[in-house]
GROMACS .gro file of C-alpha atoms in nm:
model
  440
    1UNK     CA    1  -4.110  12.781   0.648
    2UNK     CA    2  -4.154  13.071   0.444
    3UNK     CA    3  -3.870  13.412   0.508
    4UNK     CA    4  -4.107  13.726   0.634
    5UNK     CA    5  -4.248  13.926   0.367
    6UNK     CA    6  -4.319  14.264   0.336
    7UNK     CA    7  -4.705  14.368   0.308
    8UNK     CA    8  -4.818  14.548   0.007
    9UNK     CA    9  -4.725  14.896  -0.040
   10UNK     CA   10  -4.970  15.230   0.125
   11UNK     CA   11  -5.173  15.371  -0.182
   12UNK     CA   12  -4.995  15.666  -0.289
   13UNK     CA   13  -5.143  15.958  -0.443
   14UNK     CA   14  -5.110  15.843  -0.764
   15UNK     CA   15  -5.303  15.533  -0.686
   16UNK     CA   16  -5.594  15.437  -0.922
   17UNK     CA   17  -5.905  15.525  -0.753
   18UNK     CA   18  -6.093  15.173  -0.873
   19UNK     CA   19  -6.462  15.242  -0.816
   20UNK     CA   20  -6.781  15.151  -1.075
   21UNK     CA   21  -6.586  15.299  -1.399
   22UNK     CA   22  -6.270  15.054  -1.339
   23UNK     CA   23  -6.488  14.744  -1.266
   24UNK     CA   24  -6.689  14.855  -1.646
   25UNK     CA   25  -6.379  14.865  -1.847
   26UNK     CA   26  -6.184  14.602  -1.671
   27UNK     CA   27  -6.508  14.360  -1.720
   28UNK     CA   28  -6.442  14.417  -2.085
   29UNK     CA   29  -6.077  14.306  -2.078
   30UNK     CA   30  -6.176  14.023  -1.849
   31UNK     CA   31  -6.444  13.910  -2.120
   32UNK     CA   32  -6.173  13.898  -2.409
   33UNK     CA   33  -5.997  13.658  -2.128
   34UNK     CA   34  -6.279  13.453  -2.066
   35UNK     CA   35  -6.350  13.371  -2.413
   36UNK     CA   36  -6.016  13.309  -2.467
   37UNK     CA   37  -5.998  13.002  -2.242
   38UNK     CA   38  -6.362  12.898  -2.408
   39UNK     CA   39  -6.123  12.895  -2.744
   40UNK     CA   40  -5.775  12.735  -2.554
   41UNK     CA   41  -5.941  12.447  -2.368
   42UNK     CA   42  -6.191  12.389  -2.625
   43UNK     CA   43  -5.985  12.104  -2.732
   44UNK     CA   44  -5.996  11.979  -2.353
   45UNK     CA   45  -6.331  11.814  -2.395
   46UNK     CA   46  -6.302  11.749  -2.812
   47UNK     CA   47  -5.985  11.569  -2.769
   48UNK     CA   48  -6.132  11.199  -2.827
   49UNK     CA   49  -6.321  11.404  -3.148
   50UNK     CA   50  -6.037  11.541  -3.305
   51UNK     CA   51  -5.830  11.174  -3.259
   52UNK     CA   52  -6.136  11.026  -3.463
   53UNK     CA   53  -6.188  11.325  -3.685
   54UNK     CA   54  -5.796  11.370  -3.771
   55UNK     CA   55  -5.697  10.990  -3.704
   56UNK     CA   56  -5.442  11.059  -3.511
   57UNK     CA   57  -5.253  10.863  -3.240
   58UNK     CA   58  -5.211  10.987  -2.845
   59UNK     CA   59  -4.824  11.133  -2.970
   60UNK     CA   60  -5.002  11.341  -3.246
   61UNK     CA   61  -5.343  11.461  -3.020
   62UNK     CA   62  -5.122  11.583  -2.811
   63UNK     CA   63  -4.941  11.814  -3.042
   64UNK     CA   64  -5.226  12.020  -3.088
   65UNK     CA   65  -5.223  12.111  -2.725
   66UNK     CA   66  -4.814  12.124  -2.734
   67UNK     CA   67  -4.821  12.368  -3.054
   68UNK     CA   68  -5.017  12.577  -2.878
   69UNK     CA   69  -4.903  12.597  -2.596
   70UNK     CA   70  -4.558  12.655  -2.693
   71UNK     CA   71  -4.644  12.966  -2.923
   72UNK     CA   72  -4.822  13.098  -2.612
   73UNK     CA   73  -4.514  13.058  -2.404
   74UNK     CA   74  -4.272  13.171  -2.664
   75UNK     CA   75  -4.541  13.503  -2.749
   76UNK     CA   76  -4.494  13.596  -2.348
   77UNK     CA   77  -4.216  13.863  -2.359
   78UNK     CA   78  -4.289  13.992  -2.667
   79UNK     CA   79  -4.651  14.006  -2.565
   80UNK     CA   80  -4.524  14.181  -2.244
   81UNK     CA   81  -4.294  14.386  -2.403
   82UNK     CA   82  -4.556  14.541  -2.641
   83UNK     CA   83  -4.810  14.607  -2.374
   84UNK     CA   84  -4.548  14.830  -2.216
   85UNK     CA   85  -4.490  15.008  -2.532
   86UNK     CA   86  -4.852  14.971  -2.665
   87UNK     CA   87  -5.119  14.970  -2.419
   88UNK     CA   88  -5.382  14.714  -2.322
   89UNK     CA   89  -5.629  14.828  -2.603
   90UNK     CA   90  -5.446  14.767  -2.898
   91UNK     CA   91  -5.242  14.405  -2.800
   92UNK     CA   92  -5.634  14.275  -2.677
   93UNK     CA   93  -5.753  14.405  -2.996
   94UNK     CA   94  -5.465  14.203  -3.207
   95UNK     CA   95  -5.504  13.905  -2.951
   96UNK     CA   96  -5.881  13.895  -3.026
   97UNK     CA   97  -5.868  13.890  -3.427
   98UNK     CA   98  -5.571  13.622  -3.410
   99UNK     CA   99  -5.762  13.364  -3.199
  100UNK     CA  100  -6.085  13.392  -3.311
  101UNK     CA  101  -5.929  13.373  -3.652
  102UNK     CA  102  -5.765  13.035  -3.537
  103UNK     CA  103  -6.103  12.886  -3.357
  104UNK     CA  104  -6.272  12.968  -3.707
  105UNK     CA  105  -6.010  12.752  -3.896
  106UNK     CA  106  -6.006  12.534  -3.661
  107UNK     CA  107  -6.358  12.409  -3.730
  108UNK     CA  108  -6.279  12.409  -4.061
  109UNK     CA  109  -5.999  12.224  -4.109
  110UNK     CA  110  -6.013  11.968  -4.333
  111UNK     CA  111  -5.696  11.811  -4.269
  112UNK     CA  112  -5.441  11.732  -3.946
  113UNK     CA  113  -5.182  11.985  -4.081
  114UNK     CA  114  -5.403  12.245  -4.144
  115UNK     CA  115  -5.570  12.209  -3.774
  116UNK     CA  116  -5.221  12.207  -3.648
  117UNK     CA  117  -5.173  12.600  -3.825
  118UNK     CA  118  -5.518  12.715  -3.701
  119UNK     CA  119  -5.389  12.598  -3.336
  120UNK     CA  120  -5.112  12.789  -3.314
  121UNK     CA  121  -5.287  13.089  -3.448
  122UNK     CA  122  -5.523  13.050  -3.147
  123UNK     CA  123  -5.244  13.061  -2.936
  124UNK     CA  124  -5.071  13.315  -3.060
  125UNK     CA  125  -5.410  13.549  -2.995
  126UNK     CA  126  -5.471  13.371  -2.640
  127UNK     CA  127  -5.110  13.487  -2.570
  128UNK     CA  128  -5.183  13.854  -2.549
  129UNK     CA  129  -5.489  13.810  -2.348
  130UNK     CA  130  -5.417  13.757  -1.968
  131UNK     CA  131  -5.081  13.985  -1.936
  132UNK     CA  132  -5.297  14.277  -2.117
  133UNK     CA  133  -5.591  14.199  -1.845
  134UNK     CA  134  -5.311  14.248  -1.542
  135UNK     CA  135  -5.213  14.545  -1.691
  136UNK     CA  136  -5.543  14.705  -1.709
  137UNK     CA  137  -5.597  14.610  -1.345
  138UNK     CA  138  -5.326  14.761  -1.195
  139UNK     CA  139  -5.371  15.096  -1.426
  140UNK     CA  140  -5.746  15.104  -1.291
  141UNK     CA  141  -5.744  14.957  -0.941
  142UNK     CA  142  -5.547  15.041  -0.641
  143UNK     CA  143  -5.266  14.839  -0.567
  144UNK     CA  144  -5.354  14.686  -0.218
  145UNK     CA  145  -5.657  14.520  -0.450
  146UNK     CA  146  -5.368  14.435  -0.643
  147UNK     CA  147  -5.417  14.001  -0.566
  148UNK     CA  148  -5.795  14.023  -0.508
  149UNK     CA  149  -5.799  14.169  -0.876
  150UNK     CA  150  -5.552  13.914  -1.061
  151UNK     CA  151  -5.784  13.634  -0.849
  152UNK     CA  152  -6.101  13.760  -0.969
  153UNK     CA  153  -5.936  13.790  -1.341
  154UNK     CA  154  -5.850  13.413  -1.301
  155UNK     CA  155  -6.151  13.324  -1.183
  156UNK     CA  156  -6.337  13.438  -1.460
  157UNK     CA  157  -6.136  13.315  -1.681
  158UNK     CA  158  -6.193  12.948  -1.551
  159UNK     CA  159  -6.564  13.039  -1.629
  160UNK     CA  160  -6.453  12.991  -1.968
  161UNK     CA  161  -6.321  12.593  -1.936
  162UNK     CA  162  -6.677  12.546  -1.726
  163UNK     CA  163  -6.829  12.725  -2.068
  164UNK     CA  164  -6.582  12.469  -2.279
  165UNK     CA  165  -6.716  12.161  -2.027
  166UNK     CA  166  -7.132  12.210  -1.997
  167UNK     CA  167  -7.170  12.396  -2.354
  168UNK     CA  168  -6.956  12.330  -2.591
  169UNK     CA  169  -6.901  11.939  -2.534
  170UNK     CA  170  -7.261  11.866  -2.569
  171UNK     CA  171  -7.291  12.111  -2.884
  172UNK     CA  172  -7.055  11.890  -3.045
  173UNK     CA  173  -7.278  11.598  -2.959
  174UNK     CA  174  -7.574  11.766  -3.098
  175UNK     CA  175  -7.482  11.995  -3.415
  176UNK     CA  176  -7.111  11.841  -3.474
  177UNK     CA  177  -6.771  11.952  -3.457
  178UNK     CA  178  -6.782  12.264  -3.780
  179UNK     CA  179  -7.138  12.373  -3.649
  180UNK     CA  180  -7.002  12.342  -3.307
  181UNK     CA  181  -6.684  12.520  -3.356
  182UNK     CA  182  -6.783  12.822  -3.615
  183UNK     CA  183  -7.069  12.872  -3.341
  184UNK     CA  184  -6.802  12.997  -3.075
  185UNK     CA  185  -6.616  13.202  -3.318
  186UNK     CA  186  -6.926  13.490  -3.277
  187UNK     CA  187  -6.768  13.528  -2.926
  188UNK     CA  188  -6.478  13.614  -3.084
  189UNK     CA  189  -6.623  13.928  -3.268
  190UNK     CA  190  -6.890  13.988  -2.976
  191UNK     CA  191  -6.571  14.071  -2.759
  192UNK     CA  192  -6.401  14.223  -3.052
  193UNK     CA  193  -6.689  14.533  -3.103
  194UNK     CA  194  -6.710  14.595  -2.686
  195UNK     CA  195  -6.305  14.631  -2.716
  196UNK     CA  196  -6.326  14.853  -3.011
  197UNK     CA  197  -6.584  15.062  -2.874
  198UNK     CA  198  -6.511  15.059  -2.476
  199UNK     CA  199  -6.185  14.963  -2.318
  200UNK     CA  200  -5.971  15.268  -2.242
  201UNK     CA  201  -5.601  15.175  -2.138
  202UNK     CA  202  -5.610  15.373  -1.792
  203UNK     CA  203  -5.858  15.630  -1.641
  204UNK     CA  204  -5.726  15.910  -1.851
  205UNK     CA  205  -5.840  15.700  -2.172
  206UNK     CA  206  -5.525  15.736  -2.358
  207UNK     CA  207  -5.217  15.469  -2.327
  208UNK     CA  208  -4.934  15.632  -2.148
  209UNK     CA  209  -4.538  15.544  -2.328
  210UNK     CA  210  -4.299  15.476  -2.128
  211UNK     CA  211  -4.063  15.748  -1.910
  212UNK     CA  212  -3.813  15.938  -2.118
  213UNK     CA  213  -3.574  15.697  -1.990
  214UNK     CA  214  -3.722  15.400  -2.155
  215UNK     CA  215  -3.784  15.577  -2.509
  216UNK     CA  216  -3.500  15.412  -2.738
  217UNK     CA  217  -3.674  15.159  -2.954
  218UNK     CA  218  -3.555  14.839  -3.107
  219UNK     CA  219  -3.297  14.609  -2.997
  220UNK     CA  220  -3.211  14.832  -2.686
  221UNK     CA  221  -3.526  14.874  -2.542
  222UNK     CA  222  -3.618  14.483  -2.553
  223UNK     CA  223  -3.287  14.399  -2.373
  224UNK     CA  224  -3.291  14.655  -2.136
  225UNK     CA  225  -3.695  14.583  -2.035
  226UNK     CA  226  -3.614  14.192  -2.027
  227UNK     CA  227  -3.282  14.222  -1.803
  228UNK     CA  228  -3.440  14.465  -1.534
  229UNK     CA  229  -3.706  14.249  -1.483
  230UNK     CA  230  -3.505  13.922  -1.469
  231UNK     CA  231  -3.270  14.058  -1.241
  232UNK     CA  232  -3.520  14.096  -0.998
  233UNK     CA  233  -3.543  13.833  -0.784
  234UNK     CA  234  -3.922  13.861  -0.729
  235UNK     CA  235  -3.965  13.804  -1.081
  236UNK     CA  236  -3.762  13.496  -1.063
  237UNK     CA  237  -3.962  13.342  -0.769
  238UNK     CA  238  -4.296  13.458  -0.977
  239UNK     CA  239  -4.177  13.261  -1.278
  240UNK     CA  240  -4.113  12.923  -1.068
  241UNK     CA  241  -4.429  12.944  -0.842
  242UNK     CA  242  -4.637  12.964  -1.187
  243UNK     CA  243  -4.417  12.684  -1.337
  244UNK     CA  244  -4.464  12.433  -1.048
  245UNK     CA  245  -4.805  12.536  -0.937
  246UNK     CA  246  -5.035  12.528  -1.282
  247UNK     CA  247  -4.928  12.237  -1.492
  248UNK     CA  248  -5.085  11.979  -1.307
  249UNK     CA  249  -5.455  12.149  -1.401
  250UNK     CA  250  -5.358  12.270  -1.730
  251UNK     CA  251  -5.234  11.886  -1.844
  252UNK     CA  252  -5.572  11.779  -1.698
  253UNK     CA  253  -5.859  12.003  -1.859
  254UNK     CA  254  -5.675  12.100  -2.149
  255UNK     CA  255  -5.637  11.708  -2.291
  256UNK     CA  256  -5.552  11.466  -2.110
  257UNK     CA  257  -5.816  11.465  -1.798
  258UNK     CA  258  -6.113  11.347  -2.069
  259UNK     CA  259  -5.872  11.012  -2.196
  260UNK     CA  260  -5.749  10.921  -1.866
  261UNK     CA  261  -6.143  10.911  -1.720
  262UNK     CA  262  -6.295  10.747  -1.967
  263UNK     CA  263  -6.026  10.515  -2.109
  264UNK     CA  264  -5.782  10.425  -1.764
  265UNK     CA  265  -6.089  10.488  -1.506
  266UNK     CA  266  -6.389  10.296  -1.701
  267UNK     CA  267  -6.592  10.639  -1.697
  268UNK     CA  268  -6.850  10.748  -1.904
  269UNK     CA  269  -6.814  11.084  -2.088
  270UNK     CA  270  -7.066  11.286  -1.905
  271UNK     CA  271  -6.944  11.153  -1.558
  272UNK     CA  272  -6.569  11.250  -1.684
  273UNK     CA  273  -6.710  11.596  -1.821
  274UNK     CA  274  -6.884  11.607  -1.435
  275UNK     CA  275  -6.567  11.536  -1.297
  276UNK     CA  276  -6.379  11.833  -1.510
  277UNK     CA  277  -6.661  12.058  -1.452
  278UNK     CA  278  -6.597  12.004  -1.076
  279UNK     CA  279  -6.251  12.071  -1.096
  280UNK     CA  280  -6.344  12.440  -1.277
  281UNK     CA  281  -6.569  12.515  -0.948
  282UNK     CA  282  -6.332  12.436  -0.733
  283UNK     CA  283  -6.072  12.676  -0.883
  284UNK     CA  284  -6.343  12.954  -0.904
  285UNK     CA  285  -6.409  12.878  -0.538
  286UNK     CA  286  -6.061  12.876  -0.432
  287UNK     CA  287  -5.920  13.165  -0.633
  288UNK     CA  288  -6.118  13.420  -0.417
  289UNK     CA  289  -6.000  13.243  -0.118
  290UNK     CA  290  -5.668  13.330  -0.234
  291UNK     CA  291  -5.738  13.614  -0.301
  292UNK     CA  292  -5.876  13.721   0.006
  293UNK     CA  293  -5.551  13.582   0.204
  294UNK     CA  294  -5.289  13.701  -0.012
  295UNK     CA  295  -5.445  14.089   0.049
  296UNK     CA  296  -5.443  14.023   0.388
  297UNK     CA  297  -5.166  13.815   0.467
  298UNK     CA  298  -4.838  13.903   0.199
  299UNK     CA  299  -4.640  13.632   0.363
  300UNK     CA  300  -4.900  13.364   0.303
  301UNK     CA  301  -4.762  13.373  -0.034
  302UNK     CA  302  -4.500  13.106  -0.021
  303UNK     CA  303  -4.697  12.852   0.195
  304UNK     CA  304  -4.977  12.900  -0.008
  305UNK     CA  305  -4.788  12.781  -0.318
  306UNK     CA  306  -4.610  12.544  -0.179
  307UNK     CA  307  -4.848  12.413   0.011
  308UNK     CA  308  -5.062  12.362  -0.280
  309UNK     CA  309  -4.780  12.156  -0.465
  310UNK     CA  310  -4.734  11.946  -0.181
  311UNK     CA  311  -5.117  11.856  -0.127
  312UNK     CA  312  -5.161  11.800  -0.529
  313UNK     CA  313  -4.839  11.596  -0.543
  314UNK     CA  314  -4.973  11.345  -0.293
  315UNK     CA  315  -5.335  11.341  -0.420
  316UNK     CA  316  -5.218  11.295  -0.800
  317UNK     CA  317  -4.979  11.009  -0.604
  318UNK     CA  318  -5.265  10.873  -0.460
  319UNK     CA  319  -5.499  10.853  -0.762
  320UNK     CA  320  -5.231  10.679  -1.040
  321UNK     CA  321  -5.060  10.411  -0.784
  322UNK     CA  322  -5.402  10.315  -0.660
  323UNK     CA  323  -5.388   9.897  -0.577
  324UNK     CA  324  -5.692   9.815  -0.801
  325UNK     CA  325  -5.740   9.827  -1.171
  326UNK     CA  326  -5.958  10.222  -1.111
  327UNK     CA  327  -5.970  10.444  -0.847
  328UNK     CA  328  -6.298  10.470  -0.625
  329UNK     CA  329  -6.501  10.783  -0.711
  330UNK     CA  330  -6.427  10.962  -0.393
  331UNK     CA  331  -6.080  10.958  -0.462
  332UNK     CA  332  -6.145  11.147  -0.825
  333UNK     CA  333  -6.343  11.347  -0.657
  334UNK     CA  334  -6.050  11.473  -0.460
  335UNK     CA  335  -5.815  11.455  -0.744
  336UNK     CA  336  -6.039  11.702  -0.932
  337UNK     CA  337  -6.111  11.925  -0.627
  338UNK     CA  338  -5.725  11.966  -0.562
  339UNK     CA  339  -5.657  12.015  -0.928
  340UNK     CA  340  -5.887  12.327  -0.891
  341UNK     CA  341  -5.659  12.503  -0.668
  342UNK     CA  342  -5.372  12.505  -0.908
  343UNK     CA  343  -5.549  12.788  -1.106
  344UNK     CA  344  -5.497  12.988  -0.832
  345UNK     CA  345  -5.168  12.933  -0.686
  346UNK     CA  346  -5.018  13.018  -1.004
  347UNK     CA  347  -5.174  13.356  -0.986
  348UNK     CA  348  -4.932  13.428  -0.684
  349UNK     CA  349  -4.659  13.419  -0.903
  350UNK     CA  350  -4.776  13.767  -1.007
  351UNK     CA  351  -4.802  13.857  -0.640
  352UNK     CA  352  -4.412  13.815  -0.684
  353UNK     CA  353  -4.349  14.020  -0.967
  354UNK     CA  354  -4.578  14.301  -0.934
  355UNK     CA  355  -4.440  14.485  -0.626
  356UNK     CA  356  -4.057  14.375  -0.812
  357UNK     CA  357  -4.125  14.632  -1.116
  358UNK     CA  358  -4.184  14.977  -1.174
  359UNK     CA  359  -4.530  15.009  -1.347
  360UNK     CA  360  -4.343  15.066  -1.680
  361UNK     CA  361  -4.218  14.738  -1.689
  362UNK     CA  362  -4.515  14.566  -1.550
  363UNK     CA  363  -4.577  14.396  -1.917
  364UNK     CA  364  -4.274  14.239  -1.935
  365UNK     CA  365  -4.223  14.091  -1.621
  366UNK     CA  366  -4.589  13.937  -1.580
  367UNK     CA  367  -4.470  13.815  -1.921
  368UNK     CA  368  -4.152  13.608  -1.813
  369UNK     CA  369  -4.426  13.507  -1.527
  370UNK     CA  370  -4.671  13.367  -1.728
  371UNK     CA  371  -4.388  13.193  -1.927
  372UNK     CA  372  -4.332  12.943  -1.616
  373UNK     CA  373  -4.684  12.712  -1.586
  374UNK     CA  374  -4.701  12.710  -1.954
  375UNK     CA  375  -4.353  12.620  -2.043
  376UNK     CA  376  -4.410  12.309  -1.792
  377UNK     CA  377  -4.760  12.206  -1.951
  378UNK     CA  378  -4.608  12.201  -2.276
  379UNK     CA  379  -4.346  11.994  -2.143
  380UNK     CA  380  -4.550  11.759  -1.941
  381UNK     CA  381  -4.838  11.734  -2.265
  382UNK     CA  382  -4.520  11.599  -2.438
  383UNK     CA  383  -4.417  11.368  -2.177
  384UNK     CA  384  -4.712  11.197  -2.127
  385UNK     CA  385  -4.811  11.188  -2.515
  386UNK     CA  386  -4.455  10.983  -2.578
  387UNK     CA  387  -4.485  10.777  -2.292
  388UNK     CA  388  -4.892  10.655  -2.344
  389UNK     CA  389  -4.728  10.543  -2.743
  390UNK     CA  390  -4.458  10.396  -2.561
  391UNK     CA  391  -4.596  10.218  -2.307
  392UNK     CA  392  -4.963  10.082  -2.437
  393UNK     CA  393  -5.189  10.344  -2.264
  394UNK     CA  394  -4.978  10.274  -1.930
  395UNK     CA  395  -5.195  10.639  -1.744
  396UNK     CA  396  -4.973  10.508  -1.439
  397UNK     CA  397  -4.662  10.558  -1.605
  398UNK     CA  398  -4.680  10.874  -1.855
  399UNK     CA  399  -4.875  11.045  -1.523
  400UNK     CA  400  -4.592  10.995  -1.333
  401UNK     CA  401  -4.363  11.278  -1.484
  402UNK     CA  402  -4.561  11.532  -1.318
  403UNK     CA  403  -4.375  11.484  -0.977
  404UNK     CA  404  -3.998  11.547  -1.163
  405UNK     CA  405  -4.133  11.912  -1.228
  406UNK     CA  406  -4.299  11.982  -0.966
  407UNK     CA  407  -3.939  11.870  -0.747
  408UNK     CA  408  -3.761  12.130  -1.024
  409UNK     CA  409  -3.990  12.388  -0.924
  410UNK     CA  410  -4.017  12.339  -0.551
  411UNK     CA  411  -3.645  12.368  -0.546
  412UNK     CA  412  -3.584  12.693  -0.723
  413UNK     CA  413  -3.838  12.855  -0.526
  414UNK     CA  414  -3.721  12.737  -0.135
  415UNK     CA  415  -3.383  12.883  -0.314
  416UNK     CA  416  -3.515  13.227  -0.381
  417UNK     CA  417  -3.773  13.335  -0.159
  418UNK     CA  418  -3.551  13.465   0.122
  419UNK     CA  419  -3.370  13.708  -0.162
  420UNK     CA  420  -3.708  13.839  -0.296
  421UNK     CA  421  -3.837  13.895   0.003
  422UNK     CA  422  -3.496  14.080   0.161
  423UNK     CA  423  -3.547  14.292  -0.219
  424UNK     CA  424  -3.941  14.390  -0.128
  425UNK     CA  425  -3.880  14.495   0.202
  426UNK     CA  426  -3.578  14.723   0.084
  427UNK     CA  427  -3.833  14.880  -0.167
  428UNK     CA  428  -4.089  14.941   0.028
  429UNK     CA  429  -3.859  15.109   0.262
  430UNK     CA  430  -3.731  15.308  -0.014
  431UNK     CA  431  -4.099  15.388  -0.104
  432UNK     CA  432  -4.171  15.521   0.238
  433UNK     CA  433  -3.864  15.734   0.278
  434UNK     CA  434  -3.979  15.895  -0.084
  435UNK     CA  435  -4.323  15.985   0.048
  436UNK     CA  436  -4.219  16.125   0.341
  437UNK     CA  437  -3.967  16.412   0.166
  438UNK     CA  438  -4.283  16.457  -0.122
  439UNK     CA  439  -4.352  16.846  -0.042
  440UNK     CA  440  -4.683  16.912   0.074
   0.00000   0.00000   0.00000
């Protein structure tokens, strides 16, 4: 059971008024995101093309996905850090050249090293796309739409794997992988020009630095940023909900769903790519459900995560000890419907963070966030790369490390929920005793 929470904080009068204007410019951040994920889980449905095209084992596939993944994690704080000293305009705009850079190499690649570079480029770009969309949310929106906002941004975003799933897999069916490939770089620059000529940081159009207090640059700043967030324990809790909640999906729809359908359950590809494509709706469908209860209901936070660990946990259970050879359809089915809601759960580890930090520092703590669910896909991508090679395409077995994260994860957050929520209420105390000595 979950300690009480406090609810979101009263719009103040500094609140961002939202309105037709916000949803414009944030739809242009959110489209950078979107084609983003087109670019990261592009690989997701190409995987059994790239093994062919690269001939490469399951160890070495999964290294694209690893590579990646790991300069995204590693790019977090820095990526948060220069929002907060940079604005959402000029990271997106970096983030945009980088990974369309690295889709365009990407297709043409003509060797496995070479792919490998082109990979991590693409990372490095996707990196400074979803913090820099948070950020322009809460500088244009109110704060009470706070969740319903970071939902909506996830949401969309899984638009992009659909995009990945119906489109892209069957161009690379029709017109080949460098056709295929170069093709989705245009996104890239589409999304480049609206950023360039449209996206403002915050309603007064100009990025705001950071208080007088936060001014020294270098070494200082970084440290200073990093430990105030960290010590928060909201941040903390943020970190561990997106480490334990999004992994499961990630591992799934970024490589390994497409192998473990077609070559462990007997499937064809289009019923696998069915079977992903379900898993995308689901998440769309679930993230505003979320959303809706998290803006209504603060304390739903916790159960909601961990209630969505414990129901994947026993489905993913379910699906890999199965007594026959495959699993019956209706049981994928439910594997890929409950893989859907891990999208959004992890977006409640930002529900954590954001009322833990000072709008300032916003950038870096969504940062150490965002750190947590990709830290543990890279890990579990690994895992289950090493232990397919080292067991003879044993799904049962290299599945099975899922479950020791998600027990790492459960455990840190049952350990700090009752301290970040004891921290939110004294803020939002705090808060209210402020307002009420604000002169008229």
């Amino acid at each position: 059971m979950s300690a009480p929470s406090a609810p979101p904080a009263a719009a103040g009068p500094g609140d961002p008024p939202g309105g037709r204007r916000a949803i414009a410019v944030w739809s242009i951040g959110v489209s950078v995101y979107f084609v983003a994920v087109i670019f990261r889980t592009s690989l997701g449905v190409a995987g059994l093309d790239a093994a062919d095209r690269f001939q490469v084992n399951a160890s070495a596939l999964s290294t694209f996905s690893i590579l990646q993944l790991l300069v995204y994690a590693g790019m977090q704080i820095p990526v948060g850090l220069l929002v907060d000293r940079l604005g959402t305009k000029r990271v997106l705009t970096i983030g945009i050249v980088l990974f369309t850079a690295g889709q365009l190499g990407f297709a043409l690649s003509p060797s496995y090293g070479m792919a490998l570079a082109s990979r991590a480029l693409l990372g490095c770009g996707d990196a400074m796309t979803f913090i820099s969309v948070l950020r322009l949310g809460n500088r244009w929106f109110p704060a009470r739409r706070g969740p319903l906002v970071a939902q909506l941004a996830g949401l969309i975003g899984m638009g992009g794997n659909l995009v990945s799933t119906l489109v892209l897999s069957r161009l690379l069916h029709e017109v080949g992988w460098t056709a295929a490939f170069v093709g989705s770089s245009a996104a890239g620059l589409l999304v480049l020009v609206l950023t360039l000529l449209f996206l403002k940081d915050h309603p007064g159009g100009r990025h705001t630095p950071p208080p007088a207090s936060a001014q020294e640059r270098g070494v200082a700043f970084v440290r200073r940023q990093i430990a105030d967030a960290w010590r928060e324990p909201g941040t903390r809790v943020g970190l561990w909900v997106h480490f334990t909640t999004q992994f499961p999906m990630m591992v799934f729809t970024l490589l390994w769903g497409m192998p473990f359908l077609v070559q462990a359950q007997g499937l064809s590809r289009t019923a696998a790519g069915e079977l992903l494509t379900l898993t995308v709706l689901s998440s769309m469908t679930i993230g505003l459900v979320y959303g809706q209860i998290i803006a209504r209901h603060h304390a739903a936070r916790t159960p909601l995560a961990v209630g969505t660990v414990g129901v994947t946990a026993l489905v993913w259970a379910a699906t890999i000890g199965y007594p026959a050879d495959t699993a019956p359809m209706w049981l994928l089915v439910a594997l890929c419907v409950t893989l859907g809601t891990c999208g959004p759960a992890s977006m409640i580890g930002f529900d954590f963070a954001r009322p833990a930090n000072p709008p300032e520092r916003q950038g870096t703590a969504s940062g150490i966030v965002n750190m947590g669910g990709f830290t543990a896909s890279m890990t579990t991508l690994l895992a289950i790369g090493l232990l397919l090679d080292a067991t003879g395409d044993n799904y049962r077995i290299a599945f099975s490390s899922v479950f020791a994260l998600q027990a790492l994860g459960i455990t840190q957050i049952l350990r700090l929920r009752r301290r970040a929520a004891l921290r939110e209420r004294e803020r939002l105390v705090a808060s209210r005793v402020e307002t009420v000595h604000v002169p008229a």
